[in-house]
Short mmCIF file of C-alpha atoms in Angstrom, two decimals:
data_model
loop_
_atom_site.label_atom_id
_atom_site.label_comp_id
_atom_site.label_asym_id
_atom_site.label_seq_id
_atom_site.Cartn_x
_atom_site.Cartn_y
_atom_site.Cartn_z
CA MET A 16 69.32 147.23 148.79
CA CYS A 17 68.49 145.09 151.77
CA GLU A 18 64.93 146.48 151.65
CA VAL A 19 64.43 144.82 148.32
CA ALA A 20 65.12 141.47 149.81
CA MET A 21 62.44 142.14 152.45
CA GLU A 22 59.99 143.17 149.91
CA GLU A 23 60.50 140.30 147.45
CA GLN A 24 60.56 137.45 150.00
CA ASP A 25 57.19 136.12 151.22
CA ARG A 26 56.97 135.53 154.87
CA GLU A 27 58.11 132.16 156.14
CA ILE A 28 55.29 130.06 157.58
CA SER A 29 57.16 129.87 160.93
CA ASP A 30 57.18 133.62 161.20
CA VAL A 31 53.44 134.03 160.75
CA GLU A 32 50.71 133.79 163.29
CA GLN A 33 48.91 131.17 161.30
CA CYS A 34 46.43 128.34 161.28
CA SER A 35 47.46 125.73 158.67
CA SER A 36 45.83 122.58 157.60
CA VAL A 37 46.31 120.05 154.85
CA ALA A 38 43.47 119.49 152.53
CA GLU A 39 42.48 116.27 150.92
CA ASN A 40 44.37 117.10 147.64
CA GLY A 41 47.62 117.56 149.67
CA VAL A 42 47.58 121.49 149.42
CA MET A 43 48.49 123.14 152.67
CA LEU A 44 46.18 126.08 153.41
CA VAL A 45 47.72 128.92 155.39
CA VAL A 46 45.49 131.49 157.11
CA ASN A 47 47.55 134.58 157.68
CA HIS A 48 46.57 136.88 160.54
CA SER A 49 49.76 138.90 160.78
CA ARG A 50 50.25 142.54 159.83
CA ALA A 51 50.89 143.46 156.29
CA ARG A 52 54.46 143.85 155.12
CA PRO A 53 56.03 147.40 155.16
CA PRO A 54 56.14 148.96 151.68
CA PHE A 55 59.95 149.42 151.63
CA SER A 56 60.30 149.29 147.85
CA VAL A 57 57.64 151.96 147.46
CA VAL A 58 59.45 154.24 149.84
CA LEU A 59 62.87 153.54 148.30
CA ALA A 60 61.60 154.22 144.69
CA THR A 61 59.98 157.42 145.82
CA VAL A 62 63.16 158.66 147.62
CA LEU A 63 65.25 157.93 144.59
CA TYR A 64 62.79 159.75 142.34
CA CYS A 65 62.66 162.83 144.48
CA ALA A 66 66.39 162.92 145.18
CA GLU A 67 67.31 162.68 141.49
CA PHE A 68 64.65 165.26 140.43
CA VAL A 69 65.63 167.80 143.09
CA THR A 70 69.41 167.41 142.52
CA ALA A 71 68.96 167.70 138.74
CA ALA A 72 66.82 170.88 139.31
CA VAL A 73 69.55 172.41 141.39
CA LEU A 74 72.19 171.49 138.88
CA CYS A 75 70.10 173.11 136.13
CA SER A 76 70.03 176.29 138.12
CA MET A 77 73.79 176.27 138.39
CA TYR A 78 74.10 175.65 134.65
CA HIS A 79 71.75 178.60 134.05
CA TYR A 80 73.91 180.80 136.32
CA THR A 81 77.04 179.96 134.42
CA GLU A 82 75.27 180.18 131.05
CA ASP A 83 75.97 176.48 130.08
CA VAL A 84 72.94 176.19 127.87
CA ILE A 85 73.77 172.85 126.32
CA TRP A 86 74.35 171.05 129.60
CA MET A 87 71.22 172.69 131.13
CA SER A 88 69.05 171.73 128.14
CA PHE A 89 69.98 168.08 128.17
CA THR A 90 69.80 167.95 131.96
CA ILE A 91 66.17 169.17 131.87
CA VAL A 92 65.23 166.72 129.12
CA PHE A 93 66.60 163.76 131.05
CA MET A 94 64.89 165.05 134.20
CA LEU A 95 61.43 165.66 132.75
CA VAL A 96 61.04 162.87 130.24
CA PRO A 97 61.19 159.97 132.78
CA ALA A 98 59.07 162.01 135.28
CA VAL A 99 56.25 162.42 132.75
CA LEU A 100 56.38 158.80 131.82
CA ILE A 101 56.22 157.76 135.43
CA GLN A 102 53.09 159.84 135.97
CA LEU A 103 51.47 158.15 132.89
CA ALA A 104 52.53 154.64 134.17
CA LEU A 105 51.12 155.10 137.64
CA THR A 106 47.83 156.57 136.24
CA PHE A 107 47.49 153.68 133.71
CA ILE A 108 48.35 150.97 136.43
CA HIS A 109 45.90 152.40 139.01
CA ARG A 110 43.26 153.24 136.39
CA ASP A 111 42.66 156.70 137.84
CA LEU A 112 41.26 158.19 134.63
CA GLY A 113 37.89 156.50 135.17
CA ARG A 114 37.74 157.36 138.86
CA ASP A 115 36.75 160.59 140.56
CA ARG A 116 40.17 161.54 142.12
CA PRO A 117 40.81 165.20 141.08
CA LEU A 118 43.47 165.79 143.74
CA VAL A 119 45.48 162.78 142.73
CA LEU A 120 45.32 163.66 139.07
CA PHE A 121 46.31 167.27 139.90
CA LEU A 122 49.35 166.08 141.73
CA HIS A 123 50.30 163.94 138.83
CA LEU A 124 50.20 166.96 136.61
CA LEU A 125 52.69 168.62 139.05
CA LEU A 126 54.97 165.49 138.69
CA LEU A 127 54.25 164.58 142.33
CA GLY A 128 52.52 161.24 141.52
CA PRO A 129 55.02 159.04 143.27
CA VAL A 130 54.86 161.10 146.45
CA ILE A 131 51.01 160.88 146.83
CA ARG A 132 51.06 157.23 145.87
CA CYS A 133 53.83 156.51 148.55
CA PHE A 134 51.74 158.49 151.09
CA GLU A 135 48.67 156.37 150.22
CA ALA A 136 50.69 153.16 150.61
CA LEU A 137 51.95 154.24 154.06
CA VAL A 138 48.52 155.19 155.25
CA ILE A 139 47.11 151.85 154.24
CA TYR A 140 49.87 150.06 155.92
CA PHE A 141 49.57 151.88 159.23
CA LYS A 142 45.81 151.36 159.26
CA ALA A 143 46.21 147.65 158.50
CA GLY A 144 45.36 145.25 161.33
CA LYS A 145 43.17 147.57 163.28
CA LYS A 146 40.05 145.64 162.15
CA GLU A 147 39.73 142.13 160.94
CA GLU A 148 38.80 141.94 157.21
CA PRO A 149 37.69 138.96 155.12
CA TYR A 150 40.13 137.69 152.55
CA VAL A 151 39.33 138.51 148.92
CA THR A 152 41.39 135.96 147.09
CA ILE A 153 43.64 132.90 147.56
CA SER A 154 47.20 132.65 146.26
CA ARG A 155 48.54 129.30 145.49
CA LYS A 156 52.24 128.83 145.23
CA ILE A 157 54.68 125.97 145.35
CA LYS A 158 57.28 126.28 148.11
CA LEU A 159 60.59 124.75 146.95
CA LYS A 160 62.87 123.46 149.64
CA LYS A 161 65.82 121.13 148.90
CA GLY A 162 64.47 120.13 145.57
CA THR A 163 61.03 119.21 146.97
CA GLY A 164 58.00 121.33 146.09
CA THR A 165 55.06 121.68 148.44
CA GLU A 166 51.90 123.34 147.10
CA MET A 167 50.49 125.82 149.53
CA GLU A 168 47.63 128.43 149.60
CA TRP A 169 47.59 131.82 151.27
CA GLU A 170 44.47 133.93 151.96
CA ILE A 171 45.12 137.42 150.73
CA GLY A 172 43.15 140.27 152.37
CA GLN A 173 42.08 143.56 150.83
CA THR A 174 44.89 145.56 152.48
CA GLU A 175 47.59 143.18 151.28
CA ARG A 176 46.08 143.23 147.77
CA ILE A 177 46.23 147.02 147.61
CA LEU A 178 49.74 147.17 148.88
CA ALA A 179 50.78 144.60 146.33
CA THR A 180 49.37 146.80 143.56
CA HIS A 181 51.39 149.71 144.81
CA ARG A 182 54.55 147.61 145.05
CA ASP A 183 54.05 146.28 141.38
CA ALA A 184 53.48 149.85 140.19
CA PHE A 185 56.69 151.23 141.77
CA LYS A 186 58.67 148.34 140.46
CA ARG A 187 57.68 149.36 136.92
CA THR A 188 58.40 153.08 137.58
CA ALA A 189 61.80 152.25 139.08
CA VAL A 190 62.72 150.52 135.78
CA ILE A 191 61.50 153.54 133.79
CA GLN A 192 63.30 155.95 136.05
CA ALA A 193 66.56 153.95 135.79
CA PHE A 194 66.86 153.37 132.02
CA LEU A 195 64.94 156.27 130.50
CA GLY A 196 66.26 158.93 132.85
CA SER A 197 69.10 157.95 135.12
CA THR A 198 71.33 156.19 132.50
CA PRO A 199 71.38 159.09 130.02
CA GLN A 200 71.67 161.53 132.96
CA LEU A 201 74.75 159.68 134.32
CA THR A 202 76.34 159.55 130.88
CA LEU A 203 75.79 163.26 130.22
CA GLN A 204 77.11 164.39 133.61
CA LEU A 205 80.13 162.28 133.47
CA TYR A 206 80.89 163.54 129.88
CA ALA A 207 80.39 167.13 131.14
CA THR A 208 82.83 166.54 134.03
CA ILE A 209 85.55 165.24 131.69
CA GLN A 210 84.97 168.04 129.15
CA GLU A 211 85.05 170.81 131.76
CA LYS A 212 87.98 169.19 133.67
CA TYR A 213 86.54 169.88 137.06
CA ILE A 214 84.08 168.24 139.45
CA LEU A 215 81.10 170.11 140.79
CA PRO A 216 79.80 168.73 144.16
CA THR A 217 76.21 168.87 142.97
CA ARG A 218 77.06 167.12 139.72
CA MET A 219 78.93 164.39 141.63
CA ALA A 220 75.91 163.98 143.93
CA LEU A 221 73.68 163.57 140.94
CA MET A 222 76.00 161.01 139.38
CA VAL A 223 76.00 158.95 142.64
CA ILE A 224 72.17 159.07 142.91
CA THR A 225 71.78 158.03 139.26
CA LEU A 226 74.20 155.09 139.69
CA ILE A 227 72.22 153.88 142.69
CA SER A 228 69.02 154.34 140.79
CA ILE A 229 70.29 152.31 137.77
CA THR A 230 71.59 149.56 139.92
CA TYR A 231 68.28 149.33 141.74
CA GLY A 232 66.35 149.35 138.47
CA ALA A 233 68.51 146.51 137.08
CA LEU A 234 68.02 144.61 140.27
CA VAL A 235 64.27 144.99 139.98
CA CYS A 236 64.51 143.77 136.38
CA SER A 237 66.26 140.63 137.44
CA VAL A 238 63.78 139.88 140.22
CA LEU A 239 60.77 140.58 137.95
CA ALA A 240 62.14 138.27 135.35
CA ILE A 241 62.51 135.51 137.95
CA GLN A 242 58.91 136.10 139.20
CA ILE A 243 57.49 136.07 135.66
CA ARG A 244 59.44 132.94 134.64
CA PHE A 245 58.63 130.96 137.76
CA ASP A 246 55.17 132.41 138.50
CA ASP A 247 53.92 129.24 140.18
CA TYR A 248 56.67 129.16 142.78
CA LYS A 249 57.21 131.13 145.97
CA LEU A 250 60.11 133.39 145.48
CA GLN A 251 62.74 133.40 148.33
CA LEU A 252 66.08 135.13 147.60
CA ARG A 253 68.83 134.98 150.12
CA PRO A 254 70.96 138.07 151.05
CA CYS A 255 73.91 136.50 149.31
CA ALA A 256 71.93 136.36 146.07
CA TYR A 257 71.06 140.04 146.28
CA LEU A 258 74.69 140.99 147.09
CA CYS A 259 75.89 138.97 144.09
CA MET A 260 73.29 140.69 141.85
CA ILE A 261 74.26 144.15 143.10
CA VAL A 262 77.96 143.58 142.39
CA TRP A 263 77.11 142.07 138.94
CA ARG A 264 74.79 144.87 137.89
CA GLY A 265 76.92 147.64 139.35
CA LEU A 266 80.14 146.58 137.66
CA GLU A 267 78.25 145.97 134.34
CA ILE A 268 76.58 149.29 134.23
CA ALA A 269 79.63 151.34 135.47
CA THR A 270 81.89 149.79 132.91
CA ARG A 271 79.44 150.26 130.15
CA VAL A 272 78.81 153.91 130.92
CA THR A 273 82.55 154.64 131.34
CA ALA A 274 83.39 153.01 127.98
CA LEU A 275 80.70 155.07 126.16
CA VAL A 276 81.76 158.32 127.74
CA LEU A 277 85.46 157.74 127.06
CA PHE A 278 84.67 156.96 123.39
CA SER A 279 82.46 160.05 123.16
CA THR A 280 85.34 162.25 124.38
CA ALA A 281 87.59 161.08 121.52
CA LEU A 282 85.05 160.48 118.70
CA THR A 283 81.98 162.58 119.66
CA HIS A 284 79.97 162.28 116.40
CA TRP A 285 80.56 158.56 116.12
CA THR A 286 78.94 158.06 119.56
CA ILE A 287 75.56 159.06 118.08
CA LEU A 288 75.94 156.29 115.46
CA VAL A 289 76.87 153.66 118.06
CA GLY A 290 73.92 154.58 120.28
CA MET A 291 71.43 154.63 117.46
CA VAL A 292 72.59 151.29 116.10
CA ASN A 293 72.23 149.74 119.59
CA LEU A 294 68.89 151.35 120.11
CA LEU A 295 67.38 150.44 116.70
CA PHE A 296 68.77 146.86 116.88
CA PHE A 297 67.19 146.07 120.25
CA PHE A 298 63.98 147.92 119.37
CA PHE A 299 63.31 146.07 116.13
CA LEU A 300 64.62 142.64 117.35
CA PRO A 301 61.31 141.64 119.08
CA TRP A 302 59.29 142.92 116.12
CA VAL A 303 61.46 140.88 113.64
CA GLU A 304 61.03 137.74 115.77
CA PHE A 305 57.29 138.48 115.92
CA TRP A 306 57.17 138.70 112.08
CA ALA A 307 59.34 135.49 111.66
CA ARG A 308 56.97 133.57 113.93
CA LYS A 309 53.93 134.88 111.92
CA GLY A 310 52.13 135.51 115.15
CA SER A 311 49.22 137.83 116.06
CA LEU A 312 49.28 140.63 118.56
CA THR A 313 48.24 139.81 122.11
CA GLU A 314 44.79 141.05 122.95
CA ASN A 315 45.28 141.15 126.78
CA VAL A 316 47.16 144.38 127.13
CA GLU A 317 43.98 146.19 127.96
CA LYS A 318 40.36 145.23 127.25
CA ASN A 319 39.31 148.60 125.87
CA PHE A 320 42.36 149.00 123.63
CA SER A 321 42.08 149.08 119.83
CA LYS A 322 44.66 147.62 117.55
CA LEU A 323 46.45 151.04 117.28
CA ASP A 324 46.44 151.54 121.03
CA THR A 325 48.01 148.03 121.53
CA VAL A 326 50.73 148.78 118.97
CA VAL A 327 51.59 152.08 120.72
CA VAL A 328 51.81 150.38 124.06
CA LEU A 329 53.92 147.61 122.66
CA CYS A 330 56.23 150.17 121.04
CA MET A 331 56.75 151.95 124.27
CA PHE A 332 57.44 148.51 125.92
CA THR A 333 60.05 147.61 123.26
CA LEU A 334 61.57 151.07 123.66
CA LEU A 335 62.12 150.54 127.31
CA TYR A 336 63.46 146.97 126.47
CA ALA A 337 65.97 148.51 124.03
CA CYS A 338 67.19 151.17 126.50
CA ILE A 339 67.81 148.54 129.15
CA ASN A 340 69.85 146.36 126.77
CA ILE A 341 72.04 149.35 125.67
CA PHE A 342 73.49 149.50 129.18
CA CYS A 343 72.97 146.00 130.67
CA TRP A 344 71.32 142.58 130.16
CA SER A 345 67.57 142.90 130.44
CA ALA A 346 67.21 139.38 131.98
CA VAL A 347 64.09 138.76 129.77
CA GLN A 348 63.34 138.27 126.15
CA LEU A 349 60.22 139.83 124.60
CA ASP A 350 57.62 137.70 122.95
CA LEU A 351 54.89 139.91 121.55
CA THR A 352 52.69 137.03 120.83
CA HIS A 353 52.56 135.85 124.46
CA GLN A 354 49.97 137.07 126.87
CA GLU A 355 52.53 138.37 129.37
CA LEU A 356 54.88 139.64 126.53
CA ILE A 357 57.80 137.69 128.11
CA GLU A 358 59.58 134.63 126.87
CA LYS A 359 59.54 132.26 129.91
CA ARG A 360 62.16 129.92 128.57
CA GLN A 361 65.73 130.48 129.81
CA GLN A 362 67.82 130.94 126.70
CA TRP A 363 71.45 130.44 127.58
CA GLY A 364 72.53 130.99 123.93
CA ARG A 365 71.00 134.49 123.85
CA LEU A 366 72.68 135.36 127.21
CA ALA A 367 76.11 134.09 126.09
CA MET A 368 75.78 136.07 122.72
CA TYR A 369 74.80 139.22 124.48
CA TYR A 370 77.70 139.24 126.93
CA CYS A 371 80.25 138.14 124.23
CA GLY A 372 79.01 140.72 121.82
CA ARG A 373 78.95 143.47 124.54
CA PHE A 374 82.48 142.63 125.76
CA VAL A 375 83.80 142.88 122.12
CA GLU A 376 81.95 146.17 121.70
CA ASN A 377 83.38 147.64 124.88
CA PHE A 378 86.87 146.46 123.91
CA LEU A 379 86.52 148.21 120.48
CA LEU A 380 85.25 151.41 122.13
CA ILE A 381 88.01 151.62 124.64
CA THR A 382 90.64 150.74 122.03
CA LEU A 383 89.52 153.47 119.71
CA TRP A 384 89.55 155.89 122.61
CA TYR A 385 93.15 154.82 123.45
CA PHE A 386 94.32 155.69 119.92
CA PHE A 387 92.32 158.90 119.46
CA LYS A 388 92.27 160.37 123.06
CA SER A 389 92.91 164.00 123.64
CA ASP A 390 95.85 165.63 125.57
CA PHE A 391 93.64 165.73 128.68
CA TYR A 392 94.56 162.12 129.37
CA GLU A 393 98.37 162.57 129.28
CA TYR A 394 98.63 162.37 132.96
CA VAL A 395 96.45 159.22 133.09
CA CYS A 396 97.88 155.83 132.59
CA ALA A 397 95.71 154.89 129.58
CA PRO A 398 96.79 151.20 129.28
CA LEU A 399 96.09 150.52 132.95
CA LEU A 400 92.65 152.23 132.54
CA VAL A 401 91.86 150.02 129.58
CA VAL A 402 92.84 146.87 131.56
CA GLN A 403 90.81 147.93 134.56
CA LEU A 404 87.70 148.41 132.49
CA LEU A 405 87.96 145.05 130.77
CA VAL A 406 88.73 143.37 134.16
CA CYS A 407 85.69 144.99 135.74
CA TYR A 408 83.37 143.81 132.95
CA SER A 409 84.86 140.33 133.21
CA LEU A 410 84.14 140.45 136.98
CA ALA A 411 80.62 141.39 136.18
CA VAL A 412 80.15 138.38 133.95
CA LEU A 413 81.79 136.22 136.62
CA PHE A 414 79.36 137.36 139.33
CA MET A 415 76.50 136.78 136.83
CA LEU A 416 77.65 133.13 136.34
CA LEU A 417 78.00 132.72 140.04
CA PHE A 418 74.42 133.94 140.56
CA TYR A 419 72.97 131.55 138.01
CA GLN A 420 75.06 128.59 139.18
CA PHE A 421 74.89 128.95 143.04
CA PHE A 422 72.44 131.64 144.11
CA HIS A 423 69.49 131.54 141.75
CA PRO A 424 66.44 130.55 143.84
CA PHE A 425 65.18 128.01 141.27
CA ARG A 426 68.41 126.73 139.98
CA ARG A 427 67.36 123.19 140.74
CA LEU A 428 64.55 123.59 138.09
CA PHE A 429 66.95 124.50 135.36
CA LYS A 430 67.08 121.92 132.59
CA TYR A 431 70.75 122.86 132.11
CA ASN A 432 72.85 124.87 134.48
CA VAL A 433 75.74 127.23 133.67
CA HIS A 434 78.41 124.50 134.25
CA ASP A 435 76.69 122.23 131.72
CA CYS A 436 76.50 124.89 129.11
CA LEU A 437 80.12 125.92 129.49
CA HIS A 438 81.33 122.38 129.59
CA CYS A 439 79.40 121.31 126.48
CA VAL A 440 80.29 124.35 124.40
CA CYS A 441 84.07 123.81 125.04
CA CYS A 442 84.11 120.03 124.66
CA HIS A 443 81.25 119.22 122.30
CA LYS A 444 83.36 118.53 119.26
CA LYS A 445 85.91 116.59 121.22
CA ARG A 446 83.17 114.44 122.88
CA ARG A 447 81.47 113.77 119.53
CA GLY A 448 84.69 112.35 118.18
CA GLU A 449 85.22 110.17 121.24
CA GLN A 450 81.68 108.94 121.00
CA GLY A 451 82.21 108.03 117.41
CA ARG A 452 85.45 106.00 118.22
CA ARG A 453 84.31 104.29 121.32
CA GLY A 454 80.54 104.09 120.69
CA LYS A 455 79.77 105.28 124.18
CA PRO A 456 78.40 108.57 125.39
CA ALA A 457 80.57 110.59 127.80
CA HIS A 458 79.55 111.44 131.36
CA SER A 459 78.59 114.88 132.59
CA TYR A 460 80.79 116.20 135.48
CA SER A 461 78.47 118.96 136.79
CA THR A 462 79.28 119.82 140.42
CA ALA A 463 75.86 121.23 141.17
CA ALA A 464 72.64 119.30 141.57
CA THR A 465 70.41 119.93 138.57
CA MET A 466 66.67 119.29 138.18
CA VAL A 467 65.90 117.78 134.72
CA VAL A 468 62.34 118.53 133.85
CA GLY A 469 61.07 116.94 130.71
CA ALA A 470 57.85 117.63 128.89
CA GLU A 471 56.27 114.24 129.77
CA GLU A 472 58.82 112.86 132.16
CA PRO A 473 58.93 112.67 135.94
CA VAL A 474 61.26 115.05 137.78
CA GLU A 475 64.66 113.50 138.49
CA LEU A 476 67.38 115.00 140.71
CA LEU A 477 70.89 114.33 139.55
CA ASP A 478 73.51 114.82 142.33
CA THR A 479 76.90 114.00 140.93
CA GLN A 480 78.58 114.11 144.31
CA GLY A 481 77.29 110.54 144.72
CA SER A 482 77.37 107.53 142.40
CA GLN A 483 75.45 107.65 139.17
CA PRO A 484 72.82 104.90 138.53
CA PRO A 485 73.83 102.74 135.52
CA ASP A 486 70.53 103.44 133.70
CA LEU A 487 71.21 107.25 133.55
CA THR A 488 74.36 106.93 131.40
CA SER A 489 72.59 107.12 128.08
CA GLN A 490 70.32 109.95 129.37
CA LEU A 491 73.33 112.08 130.28
CA GLY A 492 74.88 111.74 126.76
CA GLU A 493 71.69 112.76 125.12
CA ARG A 494 71.28 115.60 127.59
CA GLU A 495 74.60 117.13 126.73
CA THR A 496 73.83 116.85 123.02
CA ALA A 497 70.55 118.55 123.65
CA ILE A 498 72.10 121.42 125.48
CA VAL A 499 74.01 122.56 122.37
CA ASP A 500 71.05 122.06 120.20
CA ASP A 501 68.92 124.15 122.41
CA MET A 502 71.60 126.90 122.48
CA MET A 503 71.85 126.85 118.74
CA GLU A 504 68.02 127.10 118.52
CA ALA A 505 67.96 130.08 120.90
CA ALA A 506 70.77 131.76 118.92
#
């Protein structure tokens, strides 16, 4: 996962052979003459795609040899469906249908699109720097350091632009592979292992690969959500942040899949109902919100798309969104009326509702399994297993809170941080009563510096480790009241 950090972080100015100057408007112009960054994320996504596809194919041949038709059929479906969707996504992103590239299209038909795209990216990378090329565009970002933002410009060359297109395409395919292929594949193989009561080495290898793929896809989702929400800022994630996200996502996904599989071994037919309810709820939720806002469909999905084509693409997008939320938090909320289809506002209320609801659902699924489990688990300490799963999911929530409170790259830009939200939800009624008796607003005891950004107000940095200015007392009281109001509005 360390390759992800190298991909997502832009180069520090000190690490670049550069010529910088400050323009009259205060914007620092950085002329970058260094080599392009290696496409590690492209290689990693391709390796995961090939490893999962080949391992699943070998497992299918073993199922065919032992005449396990049901396991073989589902394994083939969960192997081919994401592979086909990945070929379509790569073709759509690179717009190959309108270009004369018969070999590339033929390899896509053979489900080898990621391989040829990875080969192209590597060729472009190794050819970069051999001849000087003029820049084609200028990227303007705000570099945030210790709460102070400096606006800077980077000259982007043709090679870097092409490599950036490849990286963006493979980020999307990694998410498709993870949640439309790897998650159902992992669930199926774990269920088959429990039902057959023995472990195949090939099946175990496939489960390990799919778990890595899902964790990587969830990690990409989190980083993409940060990039979309803070598009004007230069993204710099520390290794500790990536480690925190890996533990958070790994525990969350492993616990969720285990709970679903255990429940399916006890109440098989009810599992279909649970899965369909989750899928339909998260699929129609963005459309219900779209209808409630009385908005119009965005027209920027593709210039040549008709209304029907736009609806089909948005349906596929919401299907992927629903599949992600079945197994883990998607980190974004869809807004079908917005140009980028993503709600940029951080909704703490929606986040809290999701994890509280998912914790209750997992608890119910594990409890029902405990009471209806088969004799296969007579040698397993069932109460201990239940406690372990609940503790693991609680640890996932804890690492998620730690990330947003301490490791989020733009935590100083949050209007409210995690500590504020937890503090106000627990003490809001008590504080309201004290304010009514004393006629004074209470103070906020947040231990982390928080950037308060108003719509028409200057940016103010509140550091509670020092003394609070007297004129901020009333603002803090109003701020805590507004936190709960915003959470209720988001809910």
